[in-house]
Coordinates of N, CA and C in Angstrom, one line a residue:
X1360 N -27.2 -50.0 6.4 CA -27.0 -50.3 4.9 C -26.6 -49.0 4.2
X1361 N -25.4 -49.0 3.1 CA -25.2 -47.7 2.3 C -26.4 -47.3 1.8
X1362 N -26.0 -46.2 0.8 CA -26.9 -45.9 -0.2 C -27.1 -47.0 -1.1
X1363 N -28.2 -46.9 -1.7 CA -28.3 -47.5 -3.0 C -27.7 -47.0 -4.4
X1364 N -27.6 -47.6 -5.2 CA -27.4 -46.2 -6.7 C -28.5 -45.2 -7.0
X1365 N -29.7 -45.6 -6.4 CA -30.5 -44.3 -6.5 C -30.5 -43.0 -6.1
X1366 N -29.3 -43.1 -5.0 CA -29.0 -41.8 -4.6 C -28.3 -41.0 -5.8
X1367 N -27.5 -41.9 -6.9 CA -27.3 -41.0 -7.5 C -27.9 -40.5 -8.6
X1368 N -29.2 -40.4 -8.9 CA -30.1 -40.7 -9.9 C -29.7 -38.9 -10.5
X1369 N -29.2 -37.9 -9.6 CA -29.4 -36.8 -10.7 C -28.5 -36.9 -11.7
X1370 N -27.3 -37.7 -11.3 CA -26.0 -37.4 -12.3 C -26.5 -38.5 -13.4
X1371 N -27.0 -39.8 -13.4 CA -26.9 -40.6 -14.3 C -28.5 -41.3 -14.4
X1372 N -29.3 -40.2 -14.4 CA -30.4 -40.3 -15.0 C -30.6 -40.6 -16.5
X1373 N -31.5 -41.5 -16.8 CA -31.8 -41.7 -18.0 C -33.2 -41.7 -18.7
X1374 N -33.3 -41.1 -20.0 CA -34.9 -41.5 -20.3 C -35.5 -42.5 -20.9
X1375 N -34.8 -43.7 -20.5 CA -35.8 -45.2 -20.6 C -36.0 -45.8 -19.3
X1376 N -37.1 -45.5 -18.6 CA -37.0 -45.9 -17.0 C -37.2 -47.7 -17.0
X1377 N -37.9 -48.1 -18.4 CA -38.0 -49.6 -18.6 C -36.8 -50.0 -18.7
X1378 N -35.7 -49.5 -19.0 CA -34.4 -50.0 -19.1 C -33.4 -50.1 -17.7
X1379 N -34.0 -48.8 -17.0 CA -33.3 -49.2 -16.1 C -34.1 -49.9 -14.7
X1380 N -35.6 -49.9 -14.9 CA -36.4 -51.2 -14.3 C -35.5 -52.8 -14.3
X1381 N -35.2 -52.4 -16.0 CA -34.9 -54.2 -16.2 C -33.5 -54.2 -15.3
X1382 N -32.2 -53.3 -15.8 CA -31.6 -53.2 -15.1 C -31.3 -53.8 -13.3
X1383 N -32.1 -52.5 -12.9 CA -32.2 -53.1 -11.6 C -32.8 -54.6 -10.8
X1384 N -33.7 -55.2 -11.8 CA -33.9 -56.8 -12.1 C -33.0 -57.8 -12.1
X1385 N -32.1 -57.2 -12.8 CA -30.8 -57.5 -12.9 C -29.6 -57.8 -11.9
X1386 N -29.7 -56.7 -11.4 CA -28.4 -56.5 -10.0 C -29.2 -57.7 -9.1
X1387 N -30.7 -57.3 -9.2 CA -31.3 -58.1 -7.8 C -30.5 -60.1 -8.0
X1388 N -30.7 -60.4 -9.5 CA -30.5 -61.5 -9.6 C -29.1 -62.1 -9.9
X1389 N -28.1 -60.7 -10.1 CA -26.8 -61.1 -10.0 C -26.4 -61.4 -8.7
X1390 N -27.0 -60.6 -7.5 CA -27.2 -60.8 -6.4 C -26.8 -61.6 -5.5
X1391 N -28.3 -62.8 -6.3 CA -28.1 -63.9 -5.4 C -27.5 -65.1 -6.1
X1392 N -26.1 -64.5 -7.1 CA -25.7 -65.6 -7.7 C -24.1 -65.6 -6.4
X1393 N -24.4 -64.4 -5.4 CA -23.1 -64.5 -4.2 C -23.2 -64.6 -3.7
X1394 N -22.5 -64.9 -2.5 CA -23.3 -65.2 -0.8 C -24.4 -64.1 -0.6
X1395 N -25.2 -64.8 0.0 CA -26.1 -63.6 0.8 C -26.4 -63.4 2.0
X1396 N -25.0 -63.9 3.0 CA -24.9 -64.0 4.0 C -24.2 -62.8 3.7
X1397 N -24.4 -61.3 4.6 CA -23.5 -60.2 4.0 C -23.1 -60.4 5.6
X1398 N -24.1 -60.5 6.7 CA -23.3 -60.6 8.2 C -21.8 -61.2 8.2
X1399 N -22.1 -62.6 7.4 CA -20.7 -63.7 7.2 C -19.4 -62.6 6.9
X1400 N -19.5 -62.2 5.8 CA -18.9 -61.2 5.1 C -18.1 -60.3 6.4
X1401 N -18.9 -59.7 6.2 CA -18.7 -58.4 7.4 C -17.8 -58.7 8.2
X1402 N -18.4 -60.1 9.4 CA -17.6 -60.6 10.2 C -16.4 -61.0 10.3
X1403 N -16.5 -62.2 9.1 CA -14.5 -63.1 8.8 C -14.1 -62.4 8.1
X1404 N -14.5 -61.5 7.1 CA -13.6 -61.0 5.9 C -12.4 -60.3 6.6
X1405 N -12.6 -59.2 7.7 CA -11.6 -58.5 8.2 C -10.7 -59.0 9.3
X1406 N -11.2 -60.3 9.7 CA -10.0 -61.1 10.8 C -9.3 -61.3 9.7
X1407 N -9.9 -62.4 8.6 CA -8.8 -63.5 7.6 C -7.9 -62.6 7.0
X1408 N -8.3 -60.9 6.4 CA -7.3 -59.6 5.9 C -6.7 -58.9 6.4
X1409 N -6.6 -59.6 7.8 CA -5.6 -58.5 8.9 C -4.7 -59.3 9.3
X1410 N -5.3 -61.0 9.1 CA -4.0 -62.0 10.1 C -2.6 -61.9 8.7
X1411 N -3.4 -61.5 7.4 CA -2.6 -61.7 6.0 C -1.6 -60.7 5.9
X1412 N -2.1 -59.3 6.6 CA -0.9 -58.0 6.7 C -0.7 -57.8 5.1
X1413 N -1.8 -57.6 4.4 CA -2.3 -56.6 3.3 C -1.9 -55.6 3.2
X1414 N -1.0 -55.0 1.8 CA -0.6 -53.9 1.8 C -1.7 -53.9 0.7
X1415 N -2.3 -52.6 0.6 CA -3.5 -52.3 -0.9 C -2.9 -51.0 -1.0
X1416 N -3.4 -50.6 -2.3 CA -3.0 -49.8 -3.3 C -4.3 -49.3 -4.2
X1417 N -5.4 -48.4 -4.0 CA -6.3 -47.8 -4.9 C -5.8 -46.7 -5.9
X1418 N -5.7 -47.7 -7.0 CA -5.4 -46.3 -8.3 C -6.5 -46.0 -9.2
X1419 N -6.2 -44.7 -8.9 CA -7.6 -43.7 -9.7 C -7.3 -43.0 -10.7
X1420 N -7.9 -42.7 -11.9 CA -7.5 -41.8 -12.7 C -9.1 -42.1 -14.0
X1421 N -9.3 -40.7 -14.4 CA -9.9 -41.3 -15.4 C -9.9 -42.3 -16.6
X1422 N -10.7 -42.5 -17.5 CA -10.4 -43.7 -18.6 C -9.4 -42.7 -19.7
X1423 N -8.2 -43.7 -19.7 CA -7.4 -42.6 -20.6 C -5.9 -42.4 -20.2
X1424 N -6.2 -42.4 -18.7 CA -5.2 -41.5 -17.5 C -3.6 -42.1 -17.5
X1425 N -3.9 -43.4 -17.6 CA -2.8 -44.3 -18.3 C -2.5 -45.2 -17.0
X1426 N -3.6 -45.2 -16.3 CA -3.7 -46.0 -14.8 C -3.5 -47.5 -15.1
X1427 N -3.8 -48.0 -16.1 CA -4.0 -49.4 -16.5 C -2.6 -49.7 -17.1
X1428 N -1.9 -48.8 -17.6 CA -0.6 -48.9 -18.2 C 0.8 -49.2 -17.0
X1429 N 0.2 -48.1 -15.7 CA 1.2 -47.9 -15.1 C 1.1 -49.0 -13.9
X1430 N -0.5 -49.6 -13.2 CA -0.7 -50.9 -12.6 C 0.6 -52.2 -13.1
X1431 N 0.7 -52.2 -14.4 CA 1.6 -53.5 -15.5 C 2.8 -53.4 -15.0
X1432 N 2.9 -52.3 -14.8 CA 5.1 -51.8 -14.3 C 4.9 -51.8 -13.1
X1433 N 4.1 -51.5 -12.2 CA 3.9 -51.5 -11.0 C 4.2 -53.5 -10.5
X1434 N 3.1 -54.0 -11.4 CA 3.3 -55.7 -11.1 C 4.6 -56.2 -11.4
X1435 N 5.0 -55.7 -12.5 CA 6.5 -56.1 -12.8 C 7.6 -56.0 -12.3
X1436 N 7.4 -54.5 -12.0 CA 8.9 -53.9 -10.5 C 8.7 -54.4 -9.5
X1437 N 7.6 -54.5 -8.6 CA 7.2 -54.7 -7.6 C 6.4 -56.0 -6.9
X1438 N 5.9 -56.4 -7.7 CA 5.1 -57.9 -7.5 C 3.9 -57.8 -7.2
X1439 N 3.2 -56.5 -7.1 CA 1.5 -56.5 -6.7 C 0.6 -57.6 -7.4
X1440 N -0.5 -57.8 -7.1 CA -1.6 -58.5 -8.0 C -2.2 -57.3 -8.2
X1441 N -2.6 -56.9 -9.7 CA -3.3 -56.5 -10.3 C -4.8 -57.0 -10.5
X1442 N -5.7 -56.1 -9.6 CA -7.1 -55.9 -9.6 C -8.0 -55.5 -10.3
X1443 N -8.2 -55.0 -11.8 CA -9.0 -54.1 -12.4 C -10.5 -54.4 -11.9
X1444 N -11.4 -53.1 -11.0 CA -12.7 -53.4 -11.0 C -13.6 -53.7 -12.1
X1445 N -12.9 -52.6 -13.6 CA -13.8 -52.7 -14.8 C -13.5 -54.2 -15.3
X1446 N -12.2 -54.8 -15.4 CA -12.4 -56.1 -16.0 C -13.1 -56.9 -15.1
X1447 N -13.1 -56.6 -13.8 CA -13.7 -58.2 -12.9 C -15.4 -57.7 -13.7
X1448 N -15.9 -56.9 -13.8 CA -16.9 -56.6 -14.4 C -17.5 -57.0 -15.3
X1449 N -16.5 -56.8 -16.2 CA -16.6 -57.4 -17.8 C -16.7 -59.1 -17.8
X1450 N -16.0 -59.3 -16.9 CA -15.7 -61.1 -16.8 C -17.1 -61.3 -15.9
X1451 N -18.1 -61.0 -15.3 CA -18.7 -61.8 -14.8 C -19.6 -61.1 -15.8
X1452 N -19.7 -60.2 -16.4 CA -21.0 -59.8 -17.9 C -20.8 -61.0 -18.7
X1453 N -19.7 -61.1 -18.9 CA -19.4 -61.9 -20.6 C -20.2 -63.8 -19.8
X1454 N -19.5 -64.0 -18.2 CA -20.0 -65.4 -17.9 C -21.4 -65.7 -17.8
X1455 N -22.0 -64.4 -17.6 CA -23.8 -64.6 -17.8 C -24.2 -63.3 -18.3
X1456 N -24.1 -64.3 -20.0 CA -24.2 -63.2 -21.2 C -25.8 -62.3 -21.5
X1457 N -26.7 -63.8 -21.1 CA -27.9 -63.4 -21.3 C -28.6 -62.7 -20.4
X1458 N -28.2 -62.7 -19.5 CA -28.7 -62.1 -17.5 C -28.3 -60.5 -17.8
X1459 N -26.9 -60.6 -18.2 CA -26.6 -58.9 -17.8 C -26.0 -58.0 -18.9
X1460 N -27.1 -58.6 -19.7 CA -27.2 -57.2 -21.1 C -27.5 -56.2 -20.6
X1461 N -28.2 -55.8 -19.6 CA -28.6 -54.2 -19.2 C -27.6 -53.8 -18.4
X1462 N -27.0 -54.7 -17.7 CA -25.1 -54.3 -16.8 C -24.0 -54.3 -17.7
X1463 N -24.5 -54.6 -18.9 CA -23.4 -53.9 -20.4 C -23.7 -52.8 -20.2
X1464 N -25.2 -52.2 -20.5 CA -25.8 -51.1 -20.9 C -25.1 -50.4 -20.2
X1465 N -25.5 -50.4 -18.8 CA -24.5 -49.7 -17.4 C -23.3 -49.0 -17.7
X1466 N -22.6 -50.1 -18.2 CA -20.9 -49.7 -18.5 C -21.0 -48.8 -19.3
X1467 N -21.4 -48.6 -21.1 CA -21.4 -48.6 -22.1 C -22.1 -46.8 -22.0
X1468 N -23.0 -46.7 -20.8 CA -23.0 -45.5 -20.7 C -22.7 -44.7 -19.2
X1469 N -22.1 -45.4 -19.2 CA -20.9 -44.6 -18.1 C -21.6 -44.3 -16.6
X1470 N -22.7 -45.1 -16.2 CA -22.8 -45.3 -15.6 C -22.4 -45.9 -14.1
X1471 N -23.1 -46.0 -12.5 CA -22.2 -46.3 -11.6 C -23.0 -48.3 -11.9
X1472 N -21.9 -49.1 -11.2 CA -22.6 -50.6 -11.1 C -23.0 -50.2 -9.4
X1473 N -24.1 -50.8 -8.8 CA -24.1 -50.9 -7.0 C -22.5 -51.0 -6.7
X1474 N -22.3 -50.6 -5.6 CA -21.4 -50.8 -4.6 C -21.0 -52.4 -4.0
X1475 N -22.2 -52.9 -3.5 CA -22.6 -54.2 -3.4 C -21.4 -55.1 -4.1
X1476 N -22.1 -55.0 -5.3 CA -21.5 -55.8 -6.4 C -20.2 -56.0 -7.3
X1477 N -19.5 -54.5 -6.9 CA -18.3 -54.3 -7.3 C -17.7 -54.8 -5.9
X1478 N -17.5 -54.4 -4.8 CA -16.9 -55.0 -3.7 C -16.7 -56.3 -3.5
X1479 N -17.8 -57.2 -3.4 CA -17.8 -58.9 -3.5 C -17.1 -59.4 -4.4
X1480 N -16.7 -58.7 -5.8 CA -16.1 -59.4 -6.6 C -14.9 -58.9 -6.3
X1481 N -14.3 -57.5 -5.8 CA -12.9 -57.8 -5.6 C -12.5 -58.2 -4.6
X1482 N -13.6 -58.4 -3.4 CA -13.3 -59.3 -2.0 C -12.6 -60.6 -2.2
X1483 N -13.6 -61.2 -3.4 CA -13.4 -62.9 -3.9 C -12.2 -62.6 -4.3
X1484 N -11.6 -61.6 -5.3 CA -10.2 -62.0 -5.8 C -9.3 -61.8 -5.1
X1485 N -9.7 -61.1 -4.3 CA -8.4 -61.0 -2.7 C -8.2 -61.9 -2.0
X1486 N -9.3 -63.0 -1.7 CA -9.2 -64.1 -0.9 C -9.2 -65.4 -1.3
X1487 N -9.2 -65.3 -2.9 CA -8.4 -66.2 -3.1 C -7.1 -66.1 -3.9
X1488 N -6.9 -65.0 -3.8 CA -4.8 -65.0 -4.1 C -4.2 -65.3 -3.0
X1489 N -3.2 -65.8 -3.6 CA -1.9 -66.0 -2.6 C -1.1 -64.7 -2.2
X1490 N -1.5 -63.5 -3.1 CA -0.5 -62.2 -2.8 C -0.8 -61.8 -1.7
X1491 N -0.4 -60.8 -1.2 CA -0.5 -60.0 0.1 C 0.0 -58.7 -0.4
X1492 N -0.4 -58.6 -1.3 CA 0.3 -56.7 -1.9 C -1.2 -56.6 -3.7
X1493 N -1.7 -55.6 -3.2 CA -3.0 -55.3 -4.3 C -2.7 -54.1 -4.5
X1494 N -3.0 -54.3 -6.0 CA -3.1 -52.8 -6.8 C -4.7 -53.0 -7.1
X1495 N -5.7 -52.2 -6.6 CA -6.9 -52.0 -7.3 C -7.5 -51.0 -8.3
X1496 N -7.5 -51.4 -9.1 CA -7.6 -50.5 -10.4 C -8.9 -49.7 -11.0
X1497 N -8.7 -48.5 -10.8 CA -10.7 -48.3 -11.3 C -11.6 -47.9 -9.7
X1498 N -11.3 -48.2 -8.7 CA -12.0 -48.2 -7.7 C -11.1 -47.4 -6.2
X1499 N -11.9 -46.9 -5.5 CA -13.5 -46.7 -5.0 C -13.8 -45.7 -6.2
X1500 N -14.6 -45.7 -7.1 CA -14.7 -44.9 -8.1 C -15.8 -43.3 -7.3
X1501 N -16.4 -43.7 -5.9 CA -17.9 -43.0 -5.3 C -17.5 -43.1 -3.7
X1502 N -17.6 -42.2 -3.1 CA -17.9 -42.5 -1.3 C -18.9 -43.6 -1.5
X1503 N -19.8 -44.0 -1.8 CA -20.1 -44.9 -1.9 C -19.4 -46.2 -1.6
X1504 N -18.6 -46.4 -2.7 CA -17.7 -47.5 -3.1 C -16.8 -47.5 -1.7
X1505 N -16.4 -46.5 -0.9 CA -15.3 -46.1 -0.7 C -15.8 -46.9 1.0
X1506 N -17.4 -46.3 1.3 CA -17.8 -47.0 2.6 C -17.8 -48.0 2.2
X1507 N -18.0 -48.7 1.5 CA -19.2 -50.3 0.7 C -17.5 -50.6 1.0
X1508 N -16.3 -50.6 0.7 CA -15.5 -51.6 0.8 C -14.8 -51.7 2.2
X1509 N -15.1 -50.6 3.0 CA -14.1 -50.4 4.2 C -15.4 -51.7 5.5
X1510 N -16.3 -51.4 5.0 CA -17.6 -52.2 5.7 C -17.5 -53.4 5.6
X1511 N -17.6 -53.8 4.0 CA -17.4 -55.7 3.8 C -15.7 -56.0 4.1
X1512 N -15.0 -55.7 4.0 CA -14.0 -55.8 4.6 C -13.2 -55.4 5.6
X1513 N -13.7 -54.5 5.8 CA -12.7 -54.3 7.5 C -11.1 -52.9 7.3
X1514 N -10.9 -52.9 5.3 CA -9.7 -52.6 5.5 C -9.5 -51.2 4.9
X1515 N -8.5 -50.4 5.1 CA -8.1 -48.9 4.5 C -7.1 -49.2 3.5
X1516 N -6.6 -48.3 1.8 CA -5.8 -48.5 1.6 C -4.4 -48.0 1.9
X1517 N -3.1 -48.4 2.3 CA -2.2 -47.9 2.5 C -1.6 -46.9 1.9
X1518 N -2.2 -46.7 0.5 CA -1.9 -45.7 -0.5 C -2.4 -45.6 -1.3
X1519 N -2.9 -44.4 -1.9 CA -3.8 -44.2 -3.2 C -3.0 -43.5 -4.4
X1520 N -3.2 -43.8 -5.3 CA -2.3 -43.3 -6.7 C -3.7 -42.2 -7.7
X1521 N -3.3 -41.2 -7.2 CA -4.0 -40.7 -8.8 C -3.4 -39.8 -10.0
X1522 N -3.5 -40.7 -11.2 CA -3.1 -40.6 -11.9 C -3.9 -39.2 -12.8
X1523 N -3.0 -37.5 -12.4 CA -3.9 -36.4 -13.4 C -3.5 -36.5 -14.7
X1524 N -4.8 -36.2 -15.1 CA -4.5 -36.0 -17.1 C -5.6 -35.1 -17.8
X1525 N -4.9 -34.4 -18.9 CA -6.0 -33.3 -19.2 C -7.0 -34.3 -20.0
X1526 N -8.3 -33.5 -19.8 CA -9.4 -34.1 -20.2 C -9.2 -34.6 -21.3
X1527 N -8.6 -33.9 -22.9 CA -8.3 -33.7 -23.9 C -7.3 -34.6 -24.7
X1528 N -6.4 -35.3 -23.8 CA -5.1 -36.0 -23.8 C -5.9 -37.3 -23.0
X1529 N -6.7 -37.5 -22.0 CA -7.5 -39.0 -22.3 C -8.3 -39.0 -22.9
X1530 N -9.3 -38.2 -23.6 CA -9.7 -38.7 -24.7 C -9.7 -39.6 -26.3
X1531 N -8.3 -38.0 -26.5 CA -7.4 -39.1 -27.3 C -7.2 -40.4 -27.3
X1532 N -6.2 -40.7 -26.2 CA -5.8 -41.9 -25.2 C -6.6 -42.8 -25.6
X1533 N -7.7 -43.1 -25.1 CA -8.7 -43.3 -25.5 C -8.9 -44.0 -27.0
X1534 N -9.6 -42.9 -27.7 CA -9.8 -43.2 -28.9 C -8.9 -44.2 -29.7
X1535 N -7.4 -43.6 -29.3 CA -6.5 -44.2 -30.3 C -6.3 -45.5 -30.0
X1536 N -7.0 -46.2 -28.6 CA -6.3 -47.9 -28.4 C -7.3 -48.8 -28.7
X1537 N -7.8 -47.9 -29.3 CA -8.7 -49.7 -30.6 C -8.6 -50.5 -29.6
X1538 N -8.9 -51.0 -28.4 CA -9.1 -52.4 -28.3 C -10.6 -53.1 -28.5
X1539 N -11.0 -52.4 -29.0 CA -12.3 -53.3 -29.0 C -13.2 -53.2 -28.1
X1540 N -13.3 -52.4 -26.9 CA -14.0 -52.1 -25.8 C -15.5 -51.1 -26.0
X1541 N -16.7 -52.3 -25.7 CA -17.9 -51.5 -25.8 C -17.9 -49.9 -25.7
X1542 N -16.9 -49.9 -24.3 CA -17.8 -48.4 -23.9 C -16.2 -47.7 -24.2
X1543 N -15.6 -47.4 -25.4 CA -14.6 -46.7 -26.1 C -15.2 -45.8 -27.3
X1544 N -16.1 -45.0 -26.8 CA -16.3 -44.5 -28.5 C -16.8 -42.7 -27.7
X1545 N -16.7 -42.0 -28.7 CA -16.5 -40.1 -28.2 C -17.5 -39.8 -27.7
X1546 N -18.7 -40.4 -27.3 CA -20.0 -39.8 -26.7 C -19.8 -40.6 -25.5
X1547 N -19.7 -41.7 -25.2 CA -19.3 -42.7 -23.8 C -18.1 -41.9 -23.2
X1548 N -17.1 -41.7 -24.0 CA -16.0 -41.4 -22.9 C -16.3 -39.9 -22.1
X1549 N -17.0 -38.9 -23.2 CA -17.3 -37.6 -22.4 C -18.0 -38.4 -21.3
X1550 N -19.0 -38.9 -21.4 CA -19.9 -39.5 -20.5 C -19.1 -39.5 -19.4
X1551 N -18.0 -40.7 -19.5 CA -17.4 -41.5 -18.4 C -17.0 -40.1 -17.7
X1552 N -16.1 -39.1 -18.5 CA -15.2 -38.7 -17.8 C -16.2 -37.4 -17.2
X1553 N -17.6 -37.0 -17.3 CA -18.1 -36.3 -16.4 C -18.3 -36.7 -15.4
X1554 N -18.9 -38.4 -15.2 CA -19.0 -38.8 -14.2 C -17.8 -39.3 -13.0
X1555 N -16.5 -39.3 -14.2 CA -15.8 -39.9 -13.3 C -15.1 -38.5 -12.1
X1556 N -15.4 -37.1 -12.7 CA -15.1 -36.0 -12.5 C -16.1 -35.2 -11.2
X1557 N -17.3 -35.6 -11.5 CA -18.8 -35.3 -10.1 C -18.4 -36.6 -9.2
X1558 N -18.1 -37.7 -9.7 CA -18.3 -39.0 -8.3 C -16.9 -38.9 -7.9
X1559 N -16.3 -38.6 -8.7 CA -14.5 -39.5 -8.2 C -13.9 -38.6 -6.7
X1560 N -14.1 -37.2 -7.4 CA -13.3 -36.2 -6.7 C -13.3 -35.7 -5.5
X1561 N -14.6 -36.6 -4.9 CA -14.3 -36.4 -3.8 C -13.7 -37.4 -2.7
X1562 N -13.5 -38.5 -3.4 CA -12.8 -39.2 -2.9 C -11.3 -39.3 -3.0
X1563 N -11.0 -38.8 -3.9 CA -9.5 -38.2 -3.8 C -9.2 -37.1 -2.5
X1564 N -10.2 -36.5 -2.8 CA -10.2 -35.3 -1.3 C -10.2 -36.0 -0.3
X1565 N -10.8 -37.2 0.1 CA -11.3 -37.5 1.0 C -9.8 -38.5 1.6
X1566 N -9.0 -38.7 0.5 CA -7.7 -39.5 1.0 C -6.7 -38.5 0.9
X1567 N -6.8 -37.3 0.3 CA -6.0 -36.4 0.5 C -5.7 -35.5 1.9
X1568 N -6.9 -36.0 2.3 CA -7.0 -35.3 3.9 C -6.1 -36.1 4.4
X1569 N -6.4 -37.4 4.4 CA -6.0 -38.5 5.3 C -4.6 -38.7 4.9
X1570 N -3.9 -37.7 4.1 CA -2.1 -38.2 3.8 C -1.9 -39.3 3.3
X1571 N -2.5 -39.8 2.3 CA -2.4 -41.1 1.2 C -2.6 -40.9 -0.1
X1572 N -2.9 -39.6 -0.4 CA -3.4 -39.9 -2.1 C -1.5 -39.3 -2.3
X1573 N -0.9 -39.8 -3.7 CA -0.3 -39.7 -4.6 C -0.6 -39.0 -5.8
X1574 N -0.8 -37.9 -6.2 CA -1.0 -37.4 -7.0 C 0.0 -37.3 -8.2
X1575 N -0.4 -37.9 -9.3 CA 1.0 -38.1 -10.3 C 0.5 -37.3 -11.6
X1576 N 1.7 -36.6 -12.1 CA 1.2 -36.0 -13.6 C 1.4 -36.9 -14.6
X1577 N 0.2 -37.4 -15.3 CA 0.1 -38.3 -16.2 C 0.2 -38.3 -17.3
X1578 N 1.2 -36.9 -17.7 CA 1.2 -36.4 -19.0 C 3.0 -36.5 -19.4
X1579 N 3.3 -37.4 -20.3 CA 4.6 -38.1 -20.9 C 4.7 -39.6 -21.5
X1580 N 5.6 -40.1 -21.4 CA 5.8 -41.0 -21.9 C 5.5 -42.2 -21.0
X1581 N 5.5 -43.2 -21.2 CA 4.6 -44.8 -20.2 C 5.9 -44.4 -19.3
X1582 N 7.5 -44.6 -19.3 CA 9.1 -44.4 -18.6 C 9.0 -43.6 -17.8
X1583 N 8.3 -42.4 -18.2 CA 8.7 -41.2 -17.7 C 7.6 -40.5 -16.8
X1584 N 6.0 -41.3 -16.8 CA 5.7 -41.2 -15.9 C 5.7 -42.1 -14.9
X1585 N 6.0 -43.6 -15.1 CA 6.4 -44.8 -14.7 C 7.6 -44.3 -13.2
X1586 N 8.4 -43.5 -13.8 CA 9.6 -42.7 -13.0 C 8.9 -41.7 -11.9
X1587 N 7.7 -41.1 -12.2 CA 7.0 -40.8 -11.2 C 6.4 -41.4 -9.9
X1588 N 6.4 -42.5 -9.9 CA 5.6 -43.8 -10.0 C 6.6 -44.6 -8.8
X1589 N 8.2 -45.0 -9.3 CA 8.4 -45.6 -8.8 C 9.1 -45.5 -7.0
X1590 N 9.4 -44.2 -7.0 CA 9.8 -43.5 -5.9 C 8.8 -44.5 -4.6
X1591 N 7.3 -44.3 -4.6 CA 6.2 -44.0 -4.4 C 6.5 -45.5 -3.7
X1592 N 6.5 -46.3 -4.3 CA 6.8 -48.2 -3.6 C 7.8 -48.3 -3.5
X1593 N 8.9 -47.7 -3.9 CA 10.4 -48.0 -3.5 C 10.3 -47.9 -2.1
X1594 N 10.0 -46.6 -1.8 CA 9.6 -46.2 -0.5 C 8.9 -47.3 0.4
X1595 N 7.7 -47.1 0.1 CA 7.0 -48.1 1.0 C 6.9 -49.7 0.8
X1596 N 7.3 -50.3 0.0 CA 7.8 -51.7 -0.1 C 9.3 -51.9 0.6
X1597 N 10.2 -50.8 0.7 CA 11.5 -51.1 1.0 C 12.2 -51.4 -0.1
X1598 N 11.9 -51.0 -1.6 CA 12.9 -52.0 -2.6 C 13.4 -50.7 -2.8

C-alpha cells in the first residue's frame, strides 16, 4: 500500500487536529461509498485500458497557469475528453454536501485529497467514456498520486504538459476570474501555489527524466500560448 497523506504532514500541517480528525472521518466514509474491492481494481482495470489503446495526457501547472484554458482548445482541435481532478472533486463534495464539509476545508486550504480518492474517481471517468484520448487536468499533483494511479490502473501517460508561469502573473490570473470558487481568494492561492511548488516538482522531474514532460511558457495570450501547445499533438495524434 502507498503512503497515506500523513506522510505529508510537515508541509500541510494544521493547528485544529479536531478538524482534521473529522476530516480523516471523512475520507474513511467517502471511502466506502466506492468499490472496496481495490484487488478487483488493480486486476481488470489495466487489461480493459490496454485492450482500448489509451492515449493520456497529464497537464500540470499551477492554479492560474492557464492549464484549464488550454485543456478547452486542446478538446476542440483535437478531440480529447477533458478530465479536471479539481472538478471531479468538487462534483462529488457538492453530491454529499453534508458528509464532506471538511473535504471543502481540504481544497479551500490548499491542501493534498488521499491519492485513493482522487484516482477512483478519474478511473470511473475513464471507463465510462467512450473516448480513447484523455487530457487529465490538475493531476498527478504528488509521487504519491503519480504511484496511486500507475497501480490502480496499470497505465503511463504518453505525454505530460507543464504549463510555466511566474508566480506573480498566476496570482493575478487568479484573482481576476471571479468565478466564484471557494478556494480563489490571496491567502489560499499563496497556499496552493507553495504546495503546488514542494509536492508538484518533482514530478515533473520525475517525467522529465523519462522524455515526456512538455514544458510550455505560459506567459501571453490564450492563441499564442495555445500555438505553443499545438505542435505538441499535431505531432503525436498525426493531425
Amino acid at each position: 500500500m502507498w503512503r497515506r497523506v500523513t506522510s505529508l504532514s510537515p508541509v500541510i500541517s494544521t493547528s485544529k487536529p479536531t478538524s482534521l480528525d473529522q476530516a480523516a472521518l471523512g475520507f474513511k466514509i467517502w471511502r466506502s461509498s466506492f468499490s472496496t474491492e481495490t484487488p478487483t481494481l488493480v486486476k481488470d482495470g489495466p487489461t480493459s485500458f490496454k485492450e482500448r489503446n489509451l492515449f493520456i495526457t497529464f497537464v500540470l501547472g499551477g492554479p492560474g497557469s492557464g492549464k484549464g484554458t488550454q485543456c478547452h482548445k486542446i478538446v476542440e482541435t483535437f478531440g480529447f475528453k477533458h478530465l479536471s481532478a479539481g472538478e471531479l472533486l468538487r462534483r462529488e463534495i457538492e453530491s454529499n454536501s453534508e458528509q464532506w464539509s471538511q473535504m471543502l476545508n481540504t481544497i479551500k486550504e490548499g491542501r493534498i485529497v488521499p491519492s485513493e480518492v482522487t484516482v477512483k474517481l478519474i478511473q470511473q471517468e475513464m471507463e465510462s467514456s467512450d473516448s480513447n484520448k484523455f487530457l487529465i487536468d490538475g493531476f498527478p499533483r504528488t509521487e504519491e498520486n503519480r504511484i496511486a494511479f500507475e497501480k490502480f490502473t496499470g497505465l503511463e501517460p504518453n505525454v505530460v504538459l507543464f504549463f510555466d508561469c511566474p508566480e506573480e502573473e498566476m496570482v493575478k490570473r487568479v484573482l481576476n476570474r471571479n468565478e466564484g470558487r471557494v478556494d480563489d481568494n490571496i491567502d489560499t492561492v499563496k497556499k496552493r501555489l507553495k504546495v503546488f511548488e514542494i509536492l508538484n516538482l518533482p514530478v515533473i522531474d520525475y517525467y522529465s527524466k523519462r522524455g515526456k514532460l512538455h514544458k510550455i511558457n505560459a506567459v501571453g495570450t490564450e492563441d499564442e500560448i495555445f500555438e505553443k501547445v499545438r505542435p505538441i499533438f499535431s505531432a503525436c495524434a498525426g493531425k
